[in-house]
XYZ file of C-alpha atoms in Angstrom:
722
model
C 10.069 -18.762 -24.004
C 13.025 -16.186 -23.960
C 16.079 -16.571 -26.469
C 19.262 -15.637 -26.142
C 20.698 -11.878 -25.559
C 20.573 -9.340 -29.210
C 21.788 -6.081 -30.137
C 19.674 -3.805 -32.466
C 20.195 -0.003 -33.543
C 17.501 1.873 -35.043
C 14.527 4.896 -35.260
C 12.104 5.354 -32.171
C 9.492 5.524 -35.143
C 6.881 5.698 -32.079
C 5.957 5.809 -28.553
C 2.867 3.556 -28.254
C 3.156 4.306 -24.457
C 5.541 5.596 -21.411
C 4.978 6.383 -17.846
C 7.038 9.151 -16.908
C 7.547 8.084 -13.443
C 9.236 4.731 -13.941
C 10.470 5.395 -17.482
C 9.059 2.412 -18.857
C 7.325 1.967 -22.101
C 6.421 0.111 -25.039
C 8.375 1.482 -28.530
C 8.565 1.212 -32.124
C 12.049 0.737 -33.282
C 13.151 0.906 -37.027
C 16.077 -1.755 -37.000
C 19.027 -0.868 -39.322
C 20.042 -4.120 -38.340
C 20.377 -6.564 -41.438
C 19.381 -8.976 -39.256
C 16.214 -7.609 -37.731
C 15.609 -4.483 -40.279
C 12.207 -3.415 -39.869
C 10.257 -2.241 -37.471
C 10.447 -3.772 -33.736
C 8.159 -3.861 -30.886
C 10.193 -2.963 -27.480
C 9.147 -2.879 -23.856
C 11.369 -1.578 -21.053
C 12.634 1.740 -19.672
C 13.921 5.145 -21.623
C 14.305 8.446 -19.278
C 12.724 10.759 -22.183
C 11.520 8.798 -25.879
C 12.042 11.224 -28.654
C 9.898 10.550 -31.950
C 12.786 9.939 -34.527
C 15.904 9.565 -31.785
C 18.713 6.910 -32.420
C 18.408 4.566 -30.190
C 21.058 0.783 -29.389
C 18.476 -1.958 -27.492
C 19.541 -4.900 -25.932
C 17.435 -7.815 -24.330
C 15.604 -11.207 -25.774
C 13.048 -11.743 -27.659
C 9.579 -13.167 -25.796
C 6.240 -13.507 -27.441
C 3.134 -11.862 -26.066
C -0.040 -13.413 -26.403
C -1.469 -10.902 -27.935
C 0.547 -8.664 -29.273
C 3.090 -11.523 -30.532
C 6.736 -11.537 -30.769
C 8.579 -8.236 -28.694
C 11.816 -7.480 -27.534
C 12.415 -7.233 -23.860
C 14.854 -4.655 -23.070
C 17.625 -5.001 -20.507
C 18.596 -1.626 -21.788
C 17.945 1.107 -24.136
C 20.432 3.486 -24.561
C 20.176 7.413 -27.341
C 22.997 7.171 -29.508
C 23.699 9.836 -31.840
C 23.006 9.732 -35.426
C 25.266 9.088 -38.255
C 23.587 10.618 -41.108
C 22.673 14.198 -42.496
C 18.939 13.062 -41.634
C 19.357 11.098 -38.461
C 21.113 14.741 -37.109
C 18.215 17.198 -38.514
C 15.435 14.371 -36.845
C 17.177 14.568 -33.826
C 18.243 17.926 -33.521
C 14.585 18.855 -34.059
C 13.239 16.623 -31.698
C 12.464 19.105 -29.173
C 15.265 17.043 -27.191
C 17.359 19.905 -27.466
C 15.411 23.561 -25.893
C 16.335 26.281 -28.913
C 16.833 23.965 -31.899
C 13.679 23.718 -34.105
C 13.118 22.161 -37.469
C 14.550 24.883 -39.041
C 16.995 25.695 -37.073
C 18.191 22.343 -37.355
C 18.156 22.304 -40.650
C 20.570 25.482 -41.028
C 22.895 24.016 -38.340
C 23.431 20.532 -40.314
C 23.497 22.459 -44.019
C 26.435 24.688 -42.605
C 27.993 21.249 -40.887
C 27.115 18.073 -42.727
C 27.454 14.801 -40.864
C 30.414 16.643 -39.031
C 27.483 18.611 -36.619
C 27.363 16.835 -33.334
C 31.324 16.619 -32.961
C 31.259 20.536 -33.994
C 28.596 20.683 -31.522
C 30.751 18.842 -28.926
C 34.156 20.341 -29.421
C 33.937 23.354 -30.862
C 29.965 25.497 -30.515
C 31.440 28.161 -31.017
C 31.285 27.864 -34.647
C 27.288 28.138 -34.504
C 28.307 31.770 -34.901
C 29.267 31.765 -38.727
C 25.558 30.320 -39.404
C 23.810 33.356 -41.461
C 21.182 35.106 -39.280
C 22.689 33.546 -36.096
C 22.395 36.374 -33.693
C 24.520 35.745 -30.006
C 21.005 35.180 -28.111
C 19.809 32.347 -30.749
C 24.001 31.224 -30.233
C 23.722 31.329 -26.730
C 19.802 29.662 -26.521
C 21.610 26.647 -28.394
C 24.248 25.505 -26.359
C 22.984 26.299 -23.171
C 20.302 23.309 -24.979
C 23.109 21.656 -25.956
C 25.022 21.310 -22.833
C 21.822 20.514 -20.630
C 21.229 17.563 -23.050
C 24.720 16.469 -22.759
C 24.638 17.008 -18.717
C 21.793 14.336 -18.473
C 23.284 12.055 -21.127
C 26.401 11.890 -18.540
C 24.717 11.365 -15.790
C 22.850 8.747 -16.898
C 25.490 6.715 -18.390
C 27.169 7.221 -14.629
C 24.249 5.864 -12.680
C 24.075 2.803 -15.527
C 28.195 2.233 -15.011
C 27.357 1.676 -11.094
C 25.358 -0.697 -11.511
C 21.596 0.983 -11.633
C 18.589 -0.466 -13.787
C 17.460 2.068 -16.101
C 14.193 2.474 -14.459
C 16.321 3.052 -11.365
C 18.571 5.453 -12.619
C 15.704 7.583 -14.879
C 13.657 7.480 -11.045
C 16.929 8.768 -9.047
C 17.405 11.588 -11.894
C 13.517 12.813 -11.794
C 14.314 13.327 -8.244
C 17.733 14.993 -7.898
C 18.147 16.506 -11.415
C 22.195 17.221 -12.316
C 23.213 17.138 -8.949
C 22.691 13.338 -8.186
C 26.311 12.577 -9.443
C 27.501 14.951 -6.591
C 25.165 13.744 -4.007
C 25.599 10.014 -4.925
C 29.618 10.210 -4.665
C 28.466 12.197 -1.031
C 26.290 9.567 0.367
C 24.568 6.890 -2.208
C 22.444 6.085 0.704
C 20.375 9.146 1.067
C 18.886 6.951 -1.773
C 16.910 5.132 0.617
C 15.326 7.831 2.389
C 14.926 9.966 -0.847
C 13.692 7.830 -3.993
C 10.958 6.146 -3.835
C 11.902 1.766 -4.693
C 15.181 2.065 -2.845
C 15.216 1.341 -0.252
C 18.162 0.253 1.719
C 19.587 -2.871 0.025
C 19.316 -1.436 -3.035
C 21.246 1.476 -1.672
C 23.568 -0.482 -0.076
C 24.453 -1.969 -3.795
C 24.977 1.174 -5.414
C 27.075 1.850 -2.602
C 29.087 -1.211 -3.183
C 29.708 -0.567 -6.912
C 31.615 2.436 -5.456
C 33.780 0.600 -3.002
C 32.084 2.753 0.023
C 33.604 0.602 3.125
C 31.553 -2.138 5.149
C 32.535 0.362 8.632
C 31.875 3.738 6.890
C 29.899 5.741 9.384
C 26.450 6.470 6.702
C 26.427 2.903 6.256
C 26.239 2.168 9.501
C 23.309 4.877 10.312
C 21.306 3.405 7.175
C 21.425 0.202 9.081
C 20.318 1.031 11.749
C 17.370 3.098 10.315
C 16.663 0.279 7.684
C 16.332 -2.398 10.831
C 14.184 0.142 12.780
C 11.667 0.818 9.432
C 11.502 -3.315 9.005
C 10.683 -3.272 12.676
C 8.104 -0.594 12.087
C 6.782 -2.887 8.846
C 5.414 -5.660 11.531
C 3.884 -3.115 13.808
C 6.460 -1.989 16.460
C 7.608 1.334 16.877
C 10.544 1.383 18.771
C 13.153 -1.244 19.664
C 15.107 -2.879 22.458
C 18.812 -1.172 22.237
C 20.187 -4.295 22.516
C 18.123 -5.954 19.907
C 18.501 -2.991 17.265
C 22.388 -3.300 17.914
C 22.499 -7.548 17.231
C 20.085 -7.197 14.303
C 21.902 -4.757 12.599
C 25.339 -5.953 12.407
C 24.147 -9.406 11.661
C 22.617 -7.262 7.982
C 25.951 -5.137 7.855
C 28.541 -7.861 8.809
C 30.161 -5.863 10.803
C 31.242 -5.922 15.292
C 28.191 -4.847 16.695
C 30.580 -2.202 18.912
C 30.855 -0.354 15.853
C 27.130 0.315 16.087
C 27.348 1.783 19.173
C 28.931 4.780 18.172
C 26.895 4.987 15.255
C 23.791 5.077 17.343
C 25.280 7.831 19.607
C 25.638 10.234 16.318
C 22.084 9.242 14.847
C 21.033 10.304 18.313
C 22.447 13.592 18.556
C 22.049 14.358 15.254
C 18.094 13.753 15.824
C 17.824 10.895 13.706
C 16.797 8.572 16.221
C 15.659 9.095 20.240
C 16.149 7.516 23.096
C 13.415 6.227 25.217
C 13.081 3.844 28.796
C 16.172 5.185 30.028
C 18.398 4.314 27.229
C 16.695 0.822 27.226
C 14.944 1.474 24.445
C 15.371 3.061 20.958
C 12.913 4.636 18.332
C 12.817 6.739 14.561
C 12.443 10.040 15.080
C 9.275 9.867 12.967
C 7.245 7.920 15.321
C 8.368 9.184 17.914
C 7.353 12.529 17.024
C 4.446 11.195 15.731
C 3.316 9.153 18.840
C 4.183 12.039 21.186
C 1.978 14.474 19.155
C -1.087 11.819 19.332
C -0.632 10.940 22.847
C -0.762 15.015 23.827
C -3.711 15.400 21.041
C -5.684 12.176 22.672
C -4.850 13.822 26.695
C -5.923 17.169 25.478
C -8.902 16.038 23.531
C -10.370 13.589 26.385
C -10.168 17.078 29.289
C -12.519 18.521 27.057
C -15.940 19.298 28.770
C -19.615 19.371 27.188
C -22.367 21.785 28.502
C -24.425 20.602 31.196
C -27.106 21.512 29.169
C -25.842 18.798 26.157
C -25.447 16.135 29.312
C -29.070 16.747 30.164
C -30.161 16.781 26.947
C -28.626 13.656 25.918
C -29.895 11.554 29.099
C -33.908 12.923 28.246
C -33.462 11.565 25.079
C -32.063 7.845 25.880
C -35.075 7.250 28.089
C -37.482 8.392 25.602
C -36.388 7.385 22.783
C -36.162 3.246 21.533
C -36.283 2.235 25.454
C -37.291 -1.313 23.655
C -35.409 -1.744 20.986
C -31.979 -1.135 23.147
C -30.631 -3.570 25.868
C -29.225 -1.546 29.320
C -26.060 -1.848 28.282
C -26.564 -0.026 24.645
C -28.431 2.602 26.666
C -26.037 3.221 28.889
C -23.220 2.953 26.405
C -24.845 5.460 24.221
C -25.313 8.027 27.558
C -21.643 7.445 28.153
C -20.587 7.978 24.395
C -22.721 11.310 24.074
C -21.661 12.855 26.812
C -17.801 12.340 26.755
C -15.901 14.851 24.071
C -14.269 11.696 23.661
C -14.767 7.844 22.897
C -14.727 4.218 22.198
C -17.080 2.225 21.212
C -16.142 -1.563 21.107
C -17.518 -5.135 21.663
C -17.345 -8.505 19.328
C -19.226 -10.138 16.874
C -23.095 -9.249 16.908
C -22.998 -7.258 20.008
C -24.877 -4.843 18.923
C -22.479 -1.980 18.037
C -24.221 -1.201 14.818
C -27.564 -1.225 16.260
C -25.772 1.509 19.393
C -24.289 3.572 16.841
C -27.624 4.117 14.557
C -29.610 5.190 17.725
C -26.343 8.005 18.676
C -26.780 9.352 14.886
C -30.230 9.740 15.303
C -29.694 11.539 18.918
C -27.217 13.903 16.587
C -30.147 14.309 14.187
C -32.538 14.728 16.327
C -30.648 17.231 18.030
C -29.709 19.598 15.281
C -25.896 18.335 15.500
C -24.195 17.215 12.183
C -22.316 13.655 12.036
C -19.284 12.948 9.863
C -18.536 9.491 9.513
C -15.560 7.345 8.256
C -13.662 4.351 8.493
C -10.680 3.327 6.986
C -11.089 1.700 3.040
C -13.837 2.410 0.702
C -15.738 -1.421 2.052
C -15.708 0.265 5.331
C -16.988 3.118 4.413
C -19.762 1.435 2.521
C -20.648 -1.235 5.083
C -20.517 1.509 7.819
C -23.318 4.347 4.952
C -25.721 0.953 4.130
C -26.103 0.276 8.075
C -26.026 3.530 9.573
C -28.146 5.357 7.004
C -26.001 8.694 6.391
C -23.099 9.109 4.048
C -19.789 7.814 4.925
C -16.424 8.206 3.365
C -12.756 6.812 3.758
C -10.840 8.684 5.875
C -8.600 9.794 3.242
C -11.551 11.638 0.977
C -12.601 13.362 4.302
C -9.295 14.966 5.088
C -9.243 15.924 1.560
C -5.811 13.477 0.840
C -3.327 15.530 -2.078
C -1.442 12.695 -3.539
C 0.584 14.679 -5.021
C 1.806 16.338 -1.989
C 1.362 12.909 -0.260
C -0.417 15.500 2.870
C -4.118 15.890 4.009
C -5.985 19.393 2.721
C -7.497 19.375 6.237
C -5.269 19.889 9.120
C -4.988 22.171 12.377
C -4.988 25.253 9.560
C -7.926 23.746 7.897
C -10.119 21.511 10.337
C -13.285 19.369 9.674
C -16.184 20.947 10.320
C -18.988 18.878 12.426
C -20.561 18.140 15.705
C -19.289 14.640 16.161
C -16.859 12.468 14.750
C -17.419 8.714 14.202
C -14.971 6.343 12.961
C -15.679 2.898 12.418
C -13.189 -0.050 12.187
C -10.548 1.083 13.947
C -8.304 -1.399 14.805
C -7.173 -1.584 11.192
C -6.343 2.582 11.836
C -2.229 3.242 12.573
C -0.478 5.675 14.762
C 0.260 7.954 11.572
C -3.601 8.052 10.253
C -4.883 8.545 13.727
C -2.520 11.464 14.183
C -3.972 12.743 10.686
C -7.143 12.694 11.588
C -6.638 13.949 15.148
C -4.856 17.203 13.454
C -8.074 18.184 11.693
C -10.332 17.854 14.611
C -11.557 21.008 16.169
C -11.561 20.956 20.200
C -15.467 21.583 20.070
C -15.909 18.280 18.303
C -16.503 14.832 19.628
C -14.657 12.214 18.714
C -16.038 8.110 18.647
C -13.934 5.702 18.046
C -15.420 2.128 16.987
C -14.242 -1.111 16.749
C -12.944 -4.785 17.892
C -9.520 -4.555 19.642
C -9.324 -8.405 19.564
C -9.187 -8.495 15.778
C -6.204 -8.300 13.807
C -4.448 -4.577 14.591
C -3.236 -1.968 12.087
C -1.188 -3.337 9.017
C 0.329 0.319 9.921
C 2.903 1.039 12.574
C 1.125 1.247 16.099
C -1.453 -0.257 17.468
C -3.504 2.538 18.195
C -7.442 1.159 19.153
C -5.781 -1.150 21.545
C -3.891 0.984 23.333
C -6.168 3.923 23.949
C -8.613 1.175 25.370
C -5.435 -0.122 27.444
C -3.950 2.954 29.153
C -7.672 4.251 29.324
C -7.030 7.188 27.371
C -11.236 8.219 26.631
C -14.120 6.576 27.888
C -14.970 3.334 27.009
C -18.507 1.474 26.070
C -18.024 -2.763 25.501
C -20.448 -4.236 24.877
C -20.730 -8.320 25.616
C -24.305 -9.100 25.516
C -24.721 -11.251 22.122
C -27.808 -11.222 19.833
C -27.188 -10.808 16.290
C -28.781 -13.079 13.927
C -30.564 -14.864 16.813
C -29.654 -17.693 18.563
C -28.787 -20.153 15.514
C -25.606 -18.056 14.563
C -22.569 -20.303 15.270
C -20.703 -17.632 13.444
C -20.812 -15.698 15.946
C -20.605 -18.217 19.155
C -17.678 -19.779 17.424
C -15.948 -16.167 17.147
C -16.309 -15.305 20.845
C -15.281 -18.750 22.065
C -12.162 -18.387 19.733
C -11.725 -14.842 21.525
C -11.885 -16.516 24.841
C -9.134 -19.193 23.748
C -11.804 -22.187 23.390
C -12.492 -24.508 20.267
C -15.665 -23.078 17.869
C -18.456 -25.359 17.609
C -16.763 -27.747 15.367
C -20.272 -30.059 15.329
C -23.041 -28.300 14.162
C -25.959 -28.212 15.757
C -28.910 -30.871 13.799
C -30.273 -29.312 10.837
C -28.938 -25.949 9.194
C -25.776 -23.854 10.580
C -23.970 -21.511 9.453
C -20.737 -22.551 10.062
C -19.044 -25.550 9.359
C -15.823 -27.548 9.997
C -14.327 -29.810 7.324
C -11.522 -31.972 8.068
C -8.838 -32.971 6.128
C -5.258 -34.017 6.799
C -3.002 -32.798 4.130
C -2.462 -29.919 2.398
C -3.592 -31.477 -0.987
C -6.436 -33.207 0.529
C -7.784 -29.231 1.633
C -6.919 -27.957 -1.832
C -8.891 -30.355 -3.670
C -11.907 -29.771 -1.015
C -12.137 -26.054 -0.977
C -12.045 -25.926 -4.765
C -14.866 -28.082 -5.017
C -16.316 -26.213 -2.038
C -16.610 -22.735 -4.012
C -17.166 -24.184 -7.196
C -20.202 -26.207 -6.964
C -21.268 -27.580 -3.564
C -21.699 -24.484 -1.455
C -23.450 -22.740 -4.766
C -25.787 -25.097 -4.937
C -26.557 -26.456 -1.383
C -26.904 -22.726 0.584
C -27.568 -20.843 -2.436
C -24.168 -18.532 -2.613
C -23.216 -17.253 -6.112
C -19.195 -18.713 -6.135
C -18.331 -14.709 -6.541
C -19.669 -13.938 -3.148
C -17.565 -16.712 -1.437
C -13.431 -15.639 0.049
C -11.516 -18.084 0.426
C -9.195 -16.351 3.404
C -5.693 -17.993 4.046
C -3.391 -16.790 6.692
C -0.369 -17.433 3.635
C 0.950 -16.525 0.308
C 3.102 -19.272 -0.059
C 2.149 -23.214 0.133
C -0.352 -25.242 -1.788
C -2.957 -23.895 0.061
C -1.914 -20.090 0.297
C -3.263 -17.064 -2.026
C -0.956 -17.634 -5.272
C -2.001 -21.659 -5.471
C -5.318 -21.001 -4.623
C -5.571 -17.792 -6.806
C -4.297 -19.811 -9.977
C -6.916 -22.841 -9.265
C -10.662 -20.877 -8.642
C -9.312 -18.888 -11.513
C -9.123 -21.673 -13.939
C -12.804 -23.535 -12.479
C -14.171 -20.140 -12.000
C -12.998 -17.924 -15.022
C -14.173 -19.634 -18.448
C -11.911 -16.677 -19.881
C -9.009 -18.006 -18.806
C -9.332 -21.742 -20.471
C -10.732 -20.136 -23.329
C -7.253 -18.934 -23.585
C -8.613 -15.203 -24.118
C -6.305 -12.337 -23.543
C -5.692 -11.026 -20.367
C -2.807 -8.860 -18.914
C 0.540 -9.869 -16.840
C 0.310 -9.068 -13.454
C 2.864 -9.775 -10.251
C 4.047 -13.928 -8.710
C 3.074 -14.700 -11.970
C -0.697 -14.362 -12.540
C -2.489 -13.293 -15.776
C -5.740 -11.200 -15.507
C -8.455 -12.055 -18.111
C -12.458 -10.310 -18.008
C -14.136 -11.978 -15.862
C -11.722 -12.175 -13.101
C -12.009 -11.393 -9.575
C -9.208 -8.703 -8.388
C -7.400 -7.278 -5.493
C -6.232 -4.257 -4.675
C -2.899 -4.131 -3.015
C -2.147 -0.325 -1.734
C -3.771 2.555 -1.628
C -4.401 4.077 -5.358
C -5.968 7.981 -4.312
C -5.424 8.917 -8.046
C -8.319 5.958 -8.441
C -9.938 6.132 -4.831
C -9.080 2.757 -4.268
C -7.537 1.375 -0.879
C -5.757 -1.980 0.032
C -7.848 -4.660 -0.033
C -10.884 -3.789 -1.902
C -12.149 -6.291 -4.013
C -13.713 -5.959 -7.427
C -14.751 -7.834 -10.923
C -12.792 -6.876 -14.279
C -15.390 -6.010 -16.707
C -13.247 -5.749 -20.131
C -9.919 -5.355 -21.550
C -9.179 -3.074 -24.316
C -6.606 -0.716 -25.952
C -7.955 2.341 -24.103
C -8.013 0.395 -20.789
C -9.186 -1.785 -18.447
C -12.755 -1.725 -16.628
C -12.386 -3.297 -13.016
C -16.032 -2.486 -10.630
C -15.584 -2.620 -7.382
C -19.018 -2.513 -5.477
C -21.076 -1.564 -8.060
C -18.464 1.462 -9.230
C -16.738 0.723 -12.627
C -13.464 2.596 -12.294
C -11.358 2.877 -15.813
C -7.794 1.820 -15.034
C -4.585 1.801 -17.096
C -3.218 -1.462 -17.673
C 0.428 -0.049 -15.724
C -2.694 0.167 -12.193
C -2.956 -4.147 -12.710
C 0.727 -3.898 -11.029
C -0.769 -3.137 -7.608
C -3.626 -5.802 -8.120
C -3.677 -9.660 -7.728
C -6.348 -11.852 -8.432
C -8.460 -12.031 -5.836
C -10.475 -15.273 -5.275
C -8.231 -15.815 -2.721
C -6.616 -13.329 0.040
C -4.685 -13.122 2.826
C -7.028 -12.542 6.387
C -4.980 -8.765 6.437
C -6.003 -8.041 3.710
C -9.382 -8.999 4.438
C -9.743 -6.443 7.665
C -12.501 -4.161 7.503
C -14.963 -6.288 4.811
C -17.586 -8.611 5.170
C -18.738 -11.239 3.007
C -21.807 -13.696 2.546
C -19.298 -16.794 2.554
C -15.762 -17.628 3.533
C -13.407 -20.461 3.188
C -10.945 -20.897 5.517
C -8.004 -23.149 5.222
C -6.065 -23.622 8.090
C -3.423 -26.639 8.089
C -0.245 -26.921 10.112
C 1.879 -26.137 7.456
C 0.326 -22.367 8.489
C 2.151 -22.789 11.558
C 4.359 -19.388 11.251
C 1.298 -17.253 10.759
C -1.799 -19.219 12.980
C -2.503 -17.325 16.205
C -6.059 -16.083 17.767
C -6.622 -13.091 16.097
C -6.339 -14.282 12.824
C -8.508 -17.105 13.587
C -11.051 -14.353 15.070
C -10.749 -12.105 12.511
C -11.256 -14.705 9.756
C -14.188 -16.281 11.253
C -15.688 -12.954 12.026
C -15.358 -11.342 7.959
C -17.782 -14.345 7.443
C -22.233 -13.208 7.248
C -23.914 -16.278 6.288
C -21.904 -18.897 6.152
C -17.861 -19.835 7.547
C -16.450 -23.459 6.724
C -13.127 -24.438 7.849
C -11.372 -26.568 6.344
C -7.636 -28.572 7.943
C -7.030 -29.714 11.003
C -8.180 -29.766 14.588
C -4.717 -29.281 15.554
C -4.133 -26.474 13.329
C -7.057 -24.744 15.186
C -5.307 -25.857 18.714
C -1.992 -24.274 17.716
C -4.007 -21.010 16.539
C -6.277 -20.346 19.584
C -3.305 -21.046 22.086
C -1.050 -18.217 20.467
C -1.212 -15.313 21.080
C 1.595 -13.258 21.290
C 1.245 -12.616 17.364
C -0.482 -9.363 18.644
C 1.874 -7.864 20.336
C 3.367 -4.355 19.682
C 5.866 -2.534 20.650
C 4.539 1.199 20.550
C 5.034 4.454 22.217
C 1.978 5.462 23.404
C 2.562 3.401 26.973
C 5.655 5.143 27.168
C 4.312 8.124 26.579
C 1.733 7.460 29.511
C 4.258 6.038 31.847
C 6.526 9.119 31.389
C 3.151 11.158 32.232
C 1.534 9.263 35.050
C 5.381 9.436 37.152
């Protein structure tokens, strides 16, 4: 329960935890307030916490499940101490360069409790102190002036409605120049400071009385709309649509944006395409332009006639009975091409073909590199093909400090053939990063199902490469995985072709079922019972091996509600009230919980969409097991995780689960489309159960447009072929 706001002043006696990047911390404050005298635990943001310093805290009391009563701070400000002892502690804290404990005592013994006033108004009096050289005086004054500048900057930022957390982040990025930069262009924050987008920068600008039609506001608004579209996968927009959406966002007349666009084009921030009817951000224009040229040049590379002859001989002699004619033709096509695509739906033998292809290269002494977008997909690739595979980021030696890949055109990969699995998940920026590190002599094979959901990031790389015939494509169509009994595979292919899945199971056991429920409440109740009891009892599949995939996050059968219910049913530590750590969207994580990584964490080598189980939670950290590997996390790392009993279908890309339960109901109508349903069904390895209504299934099958994206590869292809 949260109480009314209170204000306390006191001494910072302990820094229990502090994150330098955000300023967030847990502190102990020795309060001097008569009403709240004693040691108080405070959580909040403080740029430079210094033990012994004086602080003023404004916030509310909250009760922590494990640590009891705490003061959750809205703001924590440093205040100057008033007593001689407090001033000595403040000056010797290390905050002011040049003043240590002995120097602090000398200064305070000379000036008493007037020390800080003298430093502020008449610092030249330091020369009166015995033993103070000119060099020492200069060093102390420089340290004091720097401290004052930092303090003034923080006060300035917070006076414009900037939260302490953002103020700390802004100061860390710009340093003492941040006041001048913000006065000149507050919208620069949206480009430079992580976590501050257009809307936050616009609020700051409004506090600073920037006019609504200011050119910098118009330019930033245009860029924000283009970036919003990129978050939906599009790398360019129609001119008229861009002006209309930006005008609605900024609440200005559309005609004002025409001049702003002319300026943005002339300054190189955006590019015109398709004769001026389309607009693209500079970043994506240059990425896809370079990507197109890389694809075109690599495609035109040549392989020696001797190698082509060797491939033909090997294919005729090897695995004749284990490969179909279609697979042999695919292997021959790919092995003889500088670059190629292996595609096909579930059960069509992509894995068998890849294993044979890898064996071909290894039998001829060639080095094969294997990679995939996620850790889970890379591990599955390694298991089924039998050689080492890694994430794309690990292969390219991603440097999280600089946000760049170590491997590039100047330091390329070493090997003869690169195989990239789950390419449907690869966005244009990642594809470009890969191709920059590929030497001209290395063969590249892209593997994936173009009918799966496209990448989370912008573009539709795999689909564009296939559609534009950028390289030879080997498409497998013959279905034989799991034999004739695999209704999962048959149903997935039927959905992909616009037909209903096989809702009525054949006589006897099946691996695909449909349970009809008319209401969201009925879907929810049935789903929880299936995961908790019925599937484990009937199919001998553990609840921890069952994944609930749902189209949406909100609502009674979205990820948030289902994770809450499944956590309560499946983890006894929750019902027993054991300690848990709070994470976003209101959930708490306890020992035994299933968790989902929501963003790439390169420090921990965890990729977006990976699922783990919490093994222990202690004061020293949280141990989570991801696919058999224990990862030690800081509690702050859990802020990028959520419960993982239920996850969105988008997050499941690149993964396979023993059993999948899929709620599908008309209440999901915004998200329902054929590609989504197809992707969800193909995530199941042994069992797939749909719960919901036939009408919702029909809605999904009948809608194909969700995967359509405006991308630049077709634009450059068209320009180069006229």
